[in-house]
Short mmCIF file of C-alpha atoms in Angstrom, two decimals:
data_model
loop_
_atom_site.label_atom_id
_atom_site.label_comp_id
_atom_site.label_asym_id
_atom_site.label_seq_id
_atom_site.Cartn_x
_atom_site.Cartn_y
_atom_site.Cartn_z
CA MET A 1 7.17 -9.48 19.45
CA ILE A 2 3.55 -8.55 18.81
CA HIS A 3 0.85 -10.31 20.80
CA ARG A 4 -0.60 -13.12 18.71
CA SER A 5 -4.35 -13.24 18.89
CA ARG A 6 -5.87 -16.59 19.70
CA ARG A 7 -7.95 -17.90 16.85
CA ARG A 8 -9.50 -21.11 15.63
CA ARG A 9 -7.03 -22.96 13.47
CA ARG A 10 -8.24 -23.88 10.03
CA PRO A 11 -6.73 -26.30 7.55
CA MET A 12 -4.21 -24.67 5.27
CA ALA A 13 -6.13 -25.41 2.02
CA ILE A 14 22.71 6.34 -9.37
CA GLY A 15 22.95 9.60 -10.49
CA ALA A 16 20.79 12.43 -9.14
CA SER A 17 18.49 12.28 -12.20
CA VAL A 18 17.90 8.59 -11.62
CA LEU A 19 17.04 9.23 -7.97
CA VAL A 20 14.59 11.96 -8.96
CA ALA A 21 12.92 9.57 -11.40
CA LEU A 22 12.74 6.95 -8.67
CA ALA A 23 11.21 9.47 -6.29
CA ALA A 24 8.39 10.03 -8.75
CA ALA A 25 7.78 6.44 -9.70
CA LEU A 26 8.17 4.85 -6.31
CA ALA A 27 5.08 6.78 -5.31
CA VAL A 28 6.34 10.35 -5.12
CA PRO A 29 4.85 12.91 -6.65
CA ALA A 30 -18.12 -7.14 -16.72
CA THR A 31 -19.20 -8.69 -13.71
CA SER A 32 -19.48 -6.70 -10.55
CA LEU A 33 -17.81 -7.93 -7.39
CA THR A 34 -21.02 -7.09 -5.56
CA ALA A 35 -22.43 -10.40 -6.75
CA TRP A 36 -20.27 -12.10 -4.12
CA ALA A 37 -21.03 -9.71 -1.26
CA ASP A 38 -23.21 -12.02 0.88
CA SER A 39 -22.60 -12.22 4.59
CA GLN A 40 -21.96 -15.50 6.37
CA PRO A 41 -25.03 -17.01 8.06
CA ALA A 42 -25.25 -16.19 11.75
CA GLY A 43 -23.53 -18.66 14.02
CA THR A 44 -21.19 -20.08 11.39
CA VAL A 45 -17.40 -19.88 11.22
CA ALA A 46 -16.38 -18.26 7.94
CA GLU A 47 -14.04 -20.30 5.79
CA THR A 48 -10.93 -18.39 4.78
CA PRO A 49 -9.18 -20.26 1.95
CA HIS A 50 -7.40 -17.15 0.70
CA LEU A 51 -5.97 -16.14 4.07
CA ASP A 52 -5.08 -19.76 4.77
CA ALA A 53 -3.06 -19.95 1.55
CA VAL A 54 -1.29 -16.67 2.30
CA GLU A 55 -0.51 -17.65 5.88
CA GLN A 56 0.94 -20.97 4.77
CA ALA A 57 3.18 -19.21 2.25
CA LEU A 58 4.34 -16.68 4.84
CA ARG A 59 5.25 -19.43 7.29
CA GLN A 60 7.43 -20.95 4.60
CA VAL A 61 9.21 -17.81 3.40
CA ALA A 62 9.44 -15.73 6.62
CA PRO A 63 8.59 -17.76 9.74
CA GLY A 64 10.89 -15.68 11.92
CA LEU A 65 9.05 -12.44 11.11
CA ASP A 66 5.66 -13.58 12.41
CA GLY A 67 4.78 -10.92 14.96
CA SER A 68 7.19 -8.23 13.78
CA VAL A 69 6.58 -7.87 10.04
CA TRP A 70 3.50 -10.03 9.46
CA GLN A 71 0.73 -11.41 11.63
CA ARG A 72 -2.67 -13.04 11.29
CA THR A 73 -5.41 -11.98 13.71
CA ASP A 74 -9.12 -12.48 14.20
CA GLY A 75 -11.58 -10.24 16.03
CA ASN A 76 -11.15 -7.11 13.91
CA GLN A 77 -13.74 -4.62 12.74
CA LEU A 78 -13.80 -2.34 9.71
CA VAL A 79 -15.49 0.92 10.73
CA ASP A 80 -15.84 4.54 9.74
CA PRO A 81 -13.04 6.23 11.74
CA GLY A 82 -14.96 9.48 11.92
CA THR A 83 -18.22 8.10 13.30
CA GLY A 84 -17.40 4.58 14.45
CA ALA A 85 -20.35 3.35 12.40
CA ALA A 86 -20.50 0.11 10.46
CA GLY A 87 -21.08 0.09 6.71
CA ASP A 88 -18.62 1.13 4.01
CA GLY A 89 -17.17 4.10 5.93
CA TRP A 90 -13.96 2.12 6.50
CA VAL A 91 -13.18 2.69 2.81
CA LEU A 92 -11.26 5.98 2.77
CA GLN A 93 -10.85 7.12 -0.80
CA THR A 94 -9.67 10.42 -2.17
CA PRO A 95 -10.88 12.51 -3.89
CA GLY A 96 -14.15 10.55 -4.22
CA CYS A 97 -15.65 12.70 -6.99
CA TRP A 98 -16.51 9.90 -9.44
CA GLY A 99 -18.03 11.14 -12.68
CA ASP A 100 -17.07 14.81 -12.27
CA PRO A 101 -14.06 15.95 -14.33
CA ALA A 102 -14.01 19.24 -12.39
CA CYS A 103 -14.01 17.34 -9.07
CA THR A 104 -15.97 20.07 -7.35
CA ASP A 105 -17.29 17.95 -4.47
CA ARG A 106 -14.49 15.94 -2.86
CA ALA A 107 -16.56 14.00 -0.36
CA GLY A 108 -13.97 11.26 -0.05
CA THR A 109 -11.22 13.71 0.85
CA ARG A 110 -13.38 15.34 3.50
CA ARG A 111 -14.17 11.97 5.07
CA LEU A 112 -10.50 10.99 5.02
CA LEU A 113 -9.36 14.15 6.78
CA ALA A 114 -12.20 13.96 9.29
CA GLY A 115 -11.26 10.34 9.98
CA ILE A 116 -7.63 11.25 10.63
CA THR A 117 -8.62 13.95 13.10
CA ALA A 118 -11.22 11.80 14.88
CA THR A 119 -8.85 8.85 15.18
CA ILE A 120 -6.01 10.90 16.68
CA ALA A 121 -8.39 12.81 18.95
CA LYS A 122 -9.29 9.54 20.70
CA ALA A 123 -5.65 8.86 21.65
CA THR A 124 -4.92 8.31 25.31
CA ARG A 125 -1.33 7.04 25.06
CA THR A 126 0.28 6.81 21.61
CA VAL A 127 0.07 8.11 18.05
CA ASP A 128 2.22 6.50 15.33
CA ILE A 129 2.46 7.92 11.79
CA SER A 130 4.51 6.80 8.79
CA SER A 131 4.60 8.13 5.24
CA LEU A 132 6.90 9.00 2.38
CA ALA A 133 8.72 12.33 2.53
CA PRO A 134 7.92 15.17 2.60
CA LEU A 135 6.44 15.36 6.08
CA PRO A 136 2.66 15.98 6.40
CA ASN A 137 1.57 19.38 5.13
CA GLY A 138 -1.50 21.42 4.24
CA ALA A 139 -4.87 20.07 5.34
CA PHE A 140 -3.23 16.75 6.23
CA GLN A 141 -1.13 18.53 8.83
CA ASP A 142 -4.17 20.51 9.94
CA ALA A 143 -6.03 17.24 10.56
CA ILE A 144 -3.14 15.82 12.57
CA VAL A 145 -2.75 18.97 14.66
CA ALA A 146 -6.47 19.16 15.41
CA GLY A 147 -6.47 15.56 16.59
CA LEU A 148 -3.35 15.99 18.71
CA LYS A 149 -4.67 19.13 20.38
CA ALA A 150 -7.93 17.39 21.27
CA ALA A 151 -6.10 14.40 22.75
CA ALA A 152 -3.23 16.25 24.43
CA THR A 153 -5.54 18.48 26.43
CA ARG A 154 -6.59 15.35 28.34
CA HIS A 155 -3.66 12.94 28.14
CA GLN A 156 0.12 12.66 28.09
CA LEU A 157 0.95 11.35 24.61
CA ARG A 158 3.89 9.65 22.95
CA VAL A 159 4.01 10.47 19.23
CA ARG A 160 6.27 9.13 16.46
CA ILE A 161 6.34 10.40 12.87
CA LEU A 162 8.59 8.61 10.37
CA VAL A 163 9.00 9.33 6.67
CA GLY A 164 11.11 7.67 4.02
CA ALA A 165 13.62 9.94 2.30
CA VAL A 166 14.86 9.56 -1.26
CA PRO A 167 18.62 10.30 -1.10
CA GLY A 168 19.56 13.50 -2.85
CA VAL A 169 15.91 14.45 -3.34
CA ASN A 170 14.40 15.10 0.11
CA LEU A 171 17.17 17.37 1.40
CA ASN A 172 14.61 19.96 2.48
CA VAL A 173 12.83 17.49 4.77
CA VAL A 174 14.26 18.54 8.14
CA PRO A 175 12.73 16.80 11.19
CA SER A 176 13.82 19.52 13.61
CA THR A 177 12.00 22.15 11.57
CA TYR A 178 8.84 20.05 11.53
CA ARG A 179 9.16 19.42 15.28
CA ASN A 180 9.40 23.13 15.99
CA GLU A 181 6.48 24.02 13.74
CA LEU A 182 4.30 21.29 15.26
CA ALA A 183 5.14 22.43 18.79
CA ALA A 184 4.24 26.00 17.89
CA ARG A 185 0.86 24.93 16.54
CA LEU A 186 0.13 22.78 19.58
CA GLY A 187 0.88 25.68 21.88
CA ALA A 188 0.53 24.83 25.56
CA ASP A 189 -0.58 21.30 24.66
CA ALA A 190 2.92 20.58 23.31
CA ALA A 191 4.04 20.06 26.91
CA ASN A 192 1.91 16.91 26.98
CA VAL A 193 3.50 15.41 23.86
CA SER A 194 6.76 13.43 23.77
CA LEU A 195 7.67 13.59 20.10
CA ASN A 196 10.03 11.73 17.75
CA VAL A 197 10.39 12.76 14.10
CA ALA A 198 12.67 10.94 11.65
CA SER A 199 13.50 11.04 7.95
CA VAL A 200 15.09 7.74 6.96
CA THR A 201 16.93 6.05 4.09
CA THR A 202 17.86 2.43 4.81
CA SER A 203 20.03 1.83 1.73
CA LYS A 204 21.28 4.22 -0.92
CA THR A 205 22.76 1.60 -3.23
CA GLY A 206 19.68 -0.58 -2.74
CA PHE A 207 17.25 2.30 -3.37
CA SER A 208 15.40 1.59 -0.12
CA TRP A 209 13.41 3.85 2.20
CA ASN A 210 10.11 3.83 4.05
CA HIS A 211 7.08 3.82 1.78
CA SER A 212 4.42 2.66 4.27
CA LYS A 213 1.48 4.93 5.05
CA ILE A 214 0.22 4.09 8.54
CA LEU A 215 -1.62 5.82 11.36
CA VAL A 216 -1.97 3.81 14.59
CA VAL A 217 -3.59 5.18 17.73
CA ASP A 218 -3.24 3.43 21.11
CA GLY A 219 -2.32 0.21 19.29
CA ALA A 220 -6.05 -0.37 18.76
CA THR A 221 -7.13 1.70 15.75
CA ALA A 222 -5.33 2.05 12.43
CA ILE A 223 -5.66 3.76 9.07
CA VAL A 224 -3.50 2.03 6.46
CA GLY A 225 -3.14 2.31 2.70
CA GLY A 226 -1.44 4.20 -0.10
CA ILE A 227 -2.24 7.85 0.62
CA ASN A 228 0.72 10.14 1.28
CA ASP A 229 0.12 13.21 3.45
CA TRP A 230 0.86 15.65 0.62
CA LYS A 231 -1.32 18.67 -0.08
CA ASP A 232 0.10 19.41 -3.53
CA ASP A 233 -0.71 16.01 -5.04
CA TYR A 234 -4.01 15.28 -3.29
CA LEU A 235 -5.62 18.51 -2.07
CA ASP A 236 -4.47 21.85 -3.45
CA THR A 237 -4.80 20.87 -7.10
CA THR A 238 -7.40 20.65 -9.86
CA HIS A 239 -6.16 17.19 -10.86
CA PRO A 240 -5.93 15.24 -7.57
CA VAL A 241 -4.35 11.81 -7.37
CA THR A 242 -6.88 9.02 -6.81
CA ASP A 243 -5.89 6.88 -3.83
CA LEU A 244 -7.19 4.66 -1.05
CA ASP A 245 -6.79 3.88 2.67
CA MET A 246 -8.77 1.63 5.00
CA ALA A 247 -9.64 1.85 8.70
CA VAL A 248 -9.59 -1.05 11.16
CA THR A 249 -9.98 -1.55 14.90
CA GLY A 250 -8.79 -4.55 16.89
CA PRO A 251 -5.66 -6.72 16.99
CA ALA A 252 -4.70 -5.90 13.38
CA ALA A 253 -4.07 -2.32 14.46
CA ARG A 254 -1.56 -3.59 17.00
CA SER A 255 0.11 -5.54 14.19
CA ALA A 256 0.67 -2.26 12.35
CA GLY A 257 2.16 -0.73 15.49
CA GLY A 258 4.49 -3.68 15.90
CA TYR A 259 5.70 -3.24 12.34
CA LEU A 260 6.48 0.41 13.10
CA ASP A 261 8.41 -0.70 16.21
CA THR A 262 10.55 -2.78 13.85
CA LEU A 263 11.30 0.26 11.68
CA TRP A 264 11.95 2.50 14.67
CA ALA A 265 14.31 0.01 16.31
CA TRP A 266 16.56 0.35 13.25
CA THR A 267 16.02 4.11 13.12
CA CYS A 268 16.97 4.67 16.75
CA GLY A 269 20.05 2.53 16.30
CA ARG A 270 21.23 4.76 13.43
CA LYS A 271 19.97 8.15 14.62
CA TRP A 272 23.48 9.55 14.98
CA ASP A 273 24.36 8.74 11.35
CA PRO A 274 23.05 11.53 9.08
CA ALA A 275 23.86 9.48 6.01
CA TYR A 276 20.81 7.36 6.86
CA VAL A 277 18.73 9.04 9.57
CA TRP A 278 17.77 12.64 10.31
CA PHE A 279 16.20 12.65 13.76
CA ALA A 280 14.62 15.17 16.09
CA ALA A 281 12.86 14.83 19.44
CA SER A 282 10.99 17.12 21.75
CA SER A 283 12.81 18.33 24.83
CA GLY A 284 13.61 15.44 27.15
CA ALA A 285 12.27 12.75 24.82
CA SER A 286 14.47 9.77 23.98
CA CYS A 287 14.28 7.82 20.73
CA MET A 288 11.24 5.58 21.27
CA ALA A 289 12.38 2.37 19.57
CA SER A 290 9.73 0.17 21.17
CA MET A 291 6.91 2.61 21.86
CA GLN A 292 4.12 0.23 20.88
CA ARG A 293 5.47 -2.67 22.91
CA ASP A 294 6.18 -0.47 25.93
CA ALA A 295 2.86 1.39 25.92
CA HIS A 296 0.62 -1.54 24.98
CA PRO A 297 2.03 -4.74 26.52
CA ALA A 298 -1.39 -6.33 27.00
CA PRO A 299 -3.25 -8.10 24.19
CA VAL A 300 -5.54 -5.87 22.16
CA PRO A 301 -9.13 -7.05 22.63
CA GLY A 302 -11.20 -8.03 19.63
CA THR A 303 -13.77 -5.55 18.38
CA GLY A 304 -15.45 -7.62 15.67
CA SER A 305 -15.18 -10.81 13.65
CA VAL A 306 -13.09 -9.93 10.59
CA PRO A 307 -9.89 -11.96 9.99
CA VAL A 308 -6.89 -9.99 8.75
CA ILE A 309 -3.31 -10.71 7.77
CA ALA A 310 -1.12 -7.67 8.34
CA VAL A 311 1.98 -7.97 6.19
CA GLY A 312 4.91 -5.70 5.46
CA GLY A 313 8.42 -5.75 4.11
CA LEU A 314 11.78 -4.46 5.28
CA GLY A 315 13.23 -3.49 1.93
CA ILE A 316 17.04 -3.45 1.97
CA GLY A 317 19.42 -2.41 4.72
CA ILE A 318 17.46 -3.14 7.90
CA THR A 319 18.34 -6.81 8.28
CA SER A 320 19.84 -9.63 6.25
CA GLY A 321 17.51 -12.29 4.97
CA THR A 322 17.61 -15.93 5.96
CA GLY A 323 16.82 -17.31 2.52
CA SER A 324 19.66 -19.03 0.72
CA GLY A 325 20.62 -19.35 -2.89
CA ARG A 326 19.48 -17.58 -6.01
CA LEU A 327 16.25 -17.88 -7.90
CA ALA A 328 16.10 -18.91 -11.55
CA ALA A 329 17.66 -16.39 -13.90
CA PRO A 330 15.03 -13.87 -15.06
CA PRO A 331 14.36 -13.22 -18.74
CA ALA A 332 16.52 -10.64 -20.46
CA ASP A 333 13.68 -8.14 -20.89
CA THR A 334 13.52 -7.48 -17.15
CA LYS A 335 16.70 -5.41 -17.53
CA CYS A 336 17.00 -1.96 -19.07
CA GLY A 337 20.40 -1.14 -20.48
CA VAL A 338 23.75 -0.69 -18.78
CA ALA A 339 22.25 1.25 -15.86
CA ALA A 340 20.43 -1.82 -14.54
CA VAL A 341 21.30 -2.74 -10.96
CA TYR A 342 21.26 -6.05 -9.10
CA ASP A 343 17.79 -7.61 -9.32
CA TYR A 344 16.60 -8.41 -5.80
CA THR A 345 13.01 -9.07 -6.89
CA ASN A 346 13.70 -11.81 -9.40
CA THR A 347 16.96 -13.38 -8.21
CA ASP A 348 17.47 -13.09 -4.45
CA ALA A 349 15.93 -15.60 -2.02
CA ALA A 350 17.34 -13.72 0.99
CA TYR A 351 15.46 -10.61 -0.12
CA ASP A 352 12.26 -12.68 -0.28
CA SER A 353 12.68 -13.77 3.33
CA VAL A 354 12.61 -10.21 4.72
CA ASN A 355 9.99 -8.90 2.30
CA PRO A 356 7.16 -11.38 2.78
CA GLU A 357 4.52 -9.00 1.43
CA GLU A 358 5.63 -9.84 -2.11
CA THR A 359 5.05 -13.54 -1.51
CA ALA A 360 1.74 -12.69 0.16
CA LEU A 361 0.47 -10.73 -2.83
CA ARG A 362 1.50 -13.36 -5.37
CA THR A 363 -0.15 -16.02 -3.22
CA LEU A 364 -3.35 -14.00 -2.84
CA ILE A 365 -3.59 -13.65 -6.61
CA GLY A 366 -2.76 -17.33 -7.05
CA SER A 367 -5.57 -18.31 -4.68
CA ALA A 368 -8.25 -16.89 -7.00
CA THR A 369 -10.64 -19.38 -8.58
CA SER A 370 -13.03 -17.09 -10.48
CA ARG A 371 -11.75 -13.51 -10.82
CA ILE A 372 -8.95 -11.11 -9.96
CA ASP A 373 -9.29 -7.32 -9.77
CA ILE A 374 -6.08 -5.28 -9.70
CA SER A 375 -6.04 -1.49 -9.27
CA GLN A 376 -2.50 -0.13 -9.20
CA GLN A 377 -0.28 2.73 -10.15
CA ASP A 378 1.50 0.33 -12.47
CA LEU A 379 2.60 -3.27 -12.99
CA ASN A 380 5.97 -2.34 -14.50
CA GLY A 381 8.75 -0.58 -12.65
CA VAL A 382 11.33 2.17 -12.97
CA CYS A 383 13.52 0.64 -15.63
CA PRO A 384 16.36 1.61 -15.60
CA PRO A 385 17.75 1.20 -13.03
CA LEU A 386 15.31 -1.25 -11.38
CA PRO A 387 13.98 -4.44 -13.02
CA ARG A 388 11.15 -3.94 -15.48
CA TYR A 389 8.74 -6.39 -13.86
CA ASP A 390 8.22 -9.14 -11.28
CA VAL A 391 8.48 -12.36 -13.29
CA ARG A 392 6.69 -14.50 -10.70
CA LEU A 393 3.80 -12.05 -10.50
CA TYR A 394 3.27 -12.14 -14.25
CA ASP A 395 3.58 -15.92 -14.23
CA VAL A 396 0.83 -16.20 -11.60
CA LEU A 397 -1.41 -13.95 -13.70
CA ALA A 398 -0.61 -16.01 -16.80
CA ALA A 399 -1.46 -19.24 -15.00
CA LYS A 400 -4.78 -17.82 -13.83
CA LEU A 401 -5.72 -16.63 -17.32
CA ALA A 402 -4.77 -20.00 -18.79
CA ALA A 403 -7.02 -21.66 -16.20
CA GLY A 404 -10.01 -19.51 -17.16
CA VAL A 405 -9.94 -17.04 -14.26
CA LYS A 406 -11.13 -13.56 -15.25
CA VAL A 407 -8.52 -10.84 -14.69
CA ARG A 408 -9.20 -7.10 -14.62
CA ILE A 409 -6.28 -4.66 -14.40
CA VAL A 410 -6.56 -0.87 -14.13
CA VAL A 411 -3.39 1.22 -13.95
CA SER A 412 -2.59 4.92 -13.93
CA ASP A 413 -2.93 6.68 -17.27
CA PRO A 414 0.43 6.30 -19.09
CA ARG A 415 0.19 9.97 -20.04
CA ASN A 416 1.38 10.57 -16.45
CA HIS A 417 4.72 9.03 -17.45
CA GLY A 418 7.51 11.37 -16.41
CA THR A 419 11.12 11.71 -17.43
CA ALA A 420 13.86 12.21 -14.85
CA GLY A 421 13.10 15.23 -12.76
CA SER A 422 9.55 15.80 -14.04
CA GLY A 423 7.63 13.53 -11.71
CA GLY A 424 4.78 11.37 -12.91
CA TYR A 425 2.44 8.65 -11.72
CA SER A 426 3.19 6.07 -14.42
CA GLN A 427 6.26 4.09 -15.39
CA ILE A 428 4.99 3.06 -18.83
CA GLU A 429 4.29 4.89 -22.07
CA SER A 430 1.67 2.44 -23.32
CA LEU A 431 -0.55 -0.33 -21.91
CA ALA A 432 1.10 -2.58 -24.50
CA GLU A 433 4.11 -2.73 -22.19
CA ILE A 434 1.92 -4.70 -19.77
CA SER A 435 -0.03 -6.79 -22.27
CA ASP A 436 3.12 -7.71 -24.22
CA VAL A 437 4.85 -9.06 -21.11
CA LEU A 438 1.72 -10.93 -20.07
CA ARG A 439 1.29 -12.47 -23.52
CA ASN A 440 4.92 -13.59 -23.59
CA ARG A 441 4.61 -15.24 -20.17
CA LEU A 442 1.33 -16.85 -21.26
CA ALA A 443 2.95 -18.20 -24.42
CA LEU A 444 5.47 -20.10 -22.32
CA ARG A 445 2.50 -21.83 -20.69
CA THR A 446 0.15 -22.26 -23.66
CA GLY A 447 2.80 -23.09 -26.23
CA ASP A 448 2.66 -20.19 -28.69
CA GLN A 449 1.71 -16.55 -29.13
CA GLN A 450 -1.59 -17.33 -30.87
CA SER A 451 -2.94 -19.42 -28.02
CA ALA A 452 -1.66 -16.88 -25.50
CA ARG A 453 -3.56 -14.13 -27.31
CA ALA A 454 -6.67 -16.28 -27.33
CA ALA A 455 -6.45 -16.76 -23.56
CA MET A 456 -6.18 -13.00 -23.07
CA CYS A 457 -9.17 -12.42 -25.35
CA ARG A 458 -11.22 -14.86 -23.27
CA GLY A 459 -10.36 -13.56 -19.82
CA LEU A 460 -8.47 -10.23 -19.60
CA GLN A 461 -9.60 -6.66 -19.11
CA LEU A 462 -6.82 -4.04 -19.17
CA ALA A 463 -7.41 -0.30 -19.03
CA SER A 464 -5.82 2.96 -18.00
CA PHE A 465 -7.57 4.81 -15.20
CA ARG A 466 -10.32 7.34 -15.65
CA GLY A 467 -12.44 8.94 -12.94
CA SER A 468 -15.19 10.22 -15.22
CA ASP A 469 -16.47 9.92 -18.80
CA ALA A 470 -13.91 12.55 -19.79
CA ASP A 471 -10.47 11.17 -20.61
CA LYS A 472 -8.77 13.95 -18.60
CA TRP A 473 -9.50 16.22 -15.69
CA ALA A 474 -11.20 19.52 -16.54
CA ASP A 475 -7.80 21.25 -16.39
CA GLY A 476 -6.49 18.99 -19.17
CA GLN A 477 -4.32 16.76 -16.99
CA PRO A 478 -4.56 12.94 -17.24
CA HIS A 479 -6.01 10.92 -14.37
CA ALA A 480 -3.34 9.66 -11.95
CA LEU A 481 -3.99 6.47 -9.97
CA HIS A 482 -2.02 5.54 -6.85
CA HIS A 483 -4.06 2.56 -5.60
CA LYS A 484 -2.34 -0.56 -4.29
CA VAL A 485 -5.37 -2.86 -4.38
CA VAL A 486 -5.83 -6.55 -5.21
CA SER A 487 -9.20 -8.27 -4.81
CA VAL A 488 -9.94 -11.94 -5.53
CA ASP A 489 -13.18 -13.88 -5.94
CA GLY A 490 -15.21 -11.10 -4.32
CA ALA A 491 -14.02 -12.52 -1.02
CA ALA A 492 -10.54 -11.30 -0.08
CA PHE A 493 -8.53 -8.18 -0.82
CA TYR A 494 -5.30 -6.30 -0.12
CA ILE A 495 -5.10 -2.57 0.61
CA GLY A 496 -1.73 -1.10 1.50
CA SER A 497 1.32 0.73 0.20
CA LYS A 498 3.02 -2.08 -1.74
CA ASN A 499 3.22 -1.72 -5.49
CA LEU A 500 3.13 -4.83 -7.67
CA TYR A 501 6.16 -3.67 -9.66
CA PRO A 502 9.75 -4.10 -8.38
CA ALA A 503 10.51 -1.59 -5.62
CA TRP A 504 12.68 -2.41 -2.60
CA LEU A 505 11.04 -0.25 0.03
CA GLN A 506 9.53 -0.64 3.47
CA ASP A 507 5.83 -1.23 2.82
CA PHE A 508 2.80 -2.43 4.75
CA GLY A 509 -0.81 -3.41 4.17
CA TYR A 510 -3.75 -5.59 5.18
CA ILE A 511 -5.18 -8.69 3.54
CA VAL A 512 -8.82 -9.11 4.57
CA GLU A 513 -11.11 -12.05 3.87
CA ASP A 514 -14.72 -11.01 4.31
CA ARG A 515 -17.37 -11.07 1.58
CA THR A 516 -19.34 -8.17 2.97
CA ALA A 517 -16.25 -5.96 3.09
CA ALA A 518 -15.15 -7.09 -0.38
CA GLY A 519 -18.57 -6.13 -1.70
CA GLN A 520 -18.33 -2.71 -0.08
CA LEU A 521 -14.91 -2.17 -1.64
CA ALA A 522 -16.34 -3.11 -5.03
CA GLN A 523 -19.40 -0.89 -4.77
CA SER A 524 -17.53 2.18 -3.58
CA VAL A 525 -14.25 1.89 -5.52
CA LEU A 526 -13.75 -0.93 -8.01
CA ASP A 527 -17.14 -0.77 -9.76
CA PRO A 528 -17.11 3.00 -10.42
CA GLU A 529 -13.46 2.73 -11.42
CA TRP A 530 -14.32 0.23 -14.17
CA ARG A 531 -17.49 2.13 -15.09
CA TYR A 532 -15.27 4.99 -16.30
CA SER A 533 -11.97 3.27 -17.08
CA SER A 534 -13.49 0.64 -19.38
CA ALA A 535 -13.70 3.25 -22.14
CA ALA A 536 -9.89 3.29 -22.16
CA ALA A 537 -9.50 -0.50 -22.29
CA THR A 538 -7.02 -1.96 -24.75
CA VAL A 539 -8.12 -5.50 -23.86
CA ASP A 540 -11.67 -6.35 -22.80
CA TYR A 541 -13.06 -9.86 -23.13
CA ALA A 542 -16.59 -8.55 -22.43
CA ARG A 543 -16.51 -6.32 -25.54
CA GLN A 544 -14.29 -8.59 -27.62
CA ILE A 545 -11.41 -6.10 -27.66
CA CYS A 546 -8.26 -8.18 -28.11
CA PRO A 547 -4.57 -7.29 -28.04
CA GLN A 548 -2.93 -6.74 -31.40
#
């Protein structure tokens, strides 16, 4: 179990083509929030109604996973991983070329890569990395190698690298090849590195594999978010994917390491079964199932004052849930033809109990009293074979709109929609697929379609993503968005790897409640995003653009 930080208690206010399509969609290849960005007066204890609501929900749905899959901590700090400075440097966005369709100056990407190197270079004991296959390449790999060489010249290191593998798709992701190439690049310093590399699928029939994107160093510093370590999608291209990570120091970093221990415990237990795990280790290294717990048994000291809930999910195949019974039958439009599979998202209480991040995100959205900002790849899933949408998520959004809460949603341009085998960063062909579902769920609450439309006209903004005034990159390709961001009331936000559409993967992220940090996120990411994306809005209460 992960050390639980002491804190002041507050009142709880099927075929190969289908798998290729899944690989693409499951993350393969106007009022400003700054108005709420005031800091708490010195000497006061910040109230945290949003975190309190999320924690209460997590204790109900997954009490047994506190410390292994989710954990609340105080004493954290959001800092620039490259310089250690305060300010908005903890926001690690790529490419960071707002307003330039040619994206000639990728300042965000440079800061991200420098932050990866600087973080790893400070390692004295452990480095933990997770991502989605393929394994890190290009400048991402260069950044990792540079950091490892700097650290390994001074210290003996234990290093784990785990990627999720889409069955039938990632057959060229061979851990032993990566191990050998990494050792060659480290040269003499490789002797100071005990290395584990694994490519993992936890369930083929359940379409489940690792999707988290985590870097943890010494259990004390972490970079977490949605960015995969892929050069072709993010770096060596004239139409880079827009994405986001965040950097944190303190006990929340240890929470991320504990989550990776949970994934590695399963991985080490199945490392001899190539149907699920491809594993490689450096000479003499065993499978390090509990590296974080073994290397960092003492509590991680606080570095600041920011409260954080770290929350992940185990997908399918790692452990059985403790929830019992079935949820209410979902509406018929969540299914897509005869290829639809069993709906874990909308029907299975046991699935809920081992994937608490989904409850956490719905609860975070439900805790909003004034506004909700959502920046996502999509709200609708890979249908078929997976369910079209999360009914409870849409119902929470409908309830908030009916109550007068302003809702802004930005998703990846639907022109990124790909057919099986062609990739793509969108699961929809039109924003109407989102607004139609939302209006139908609203109508169940308001009584009819007309009143539902009126509620959307009063409070919704829905747009496809743009990074500049141009509707495409200079090379003619549409803007692709891979954010997994939810922000509420200018006070609390989620950054991680979990999509809001149905996907049964291993994911992880942070929920932070801090007005200063929320304001920094708005100024650096959400405000410029809407500045350019608003031109593509199909619903915008501020400009009286209503759904048809």
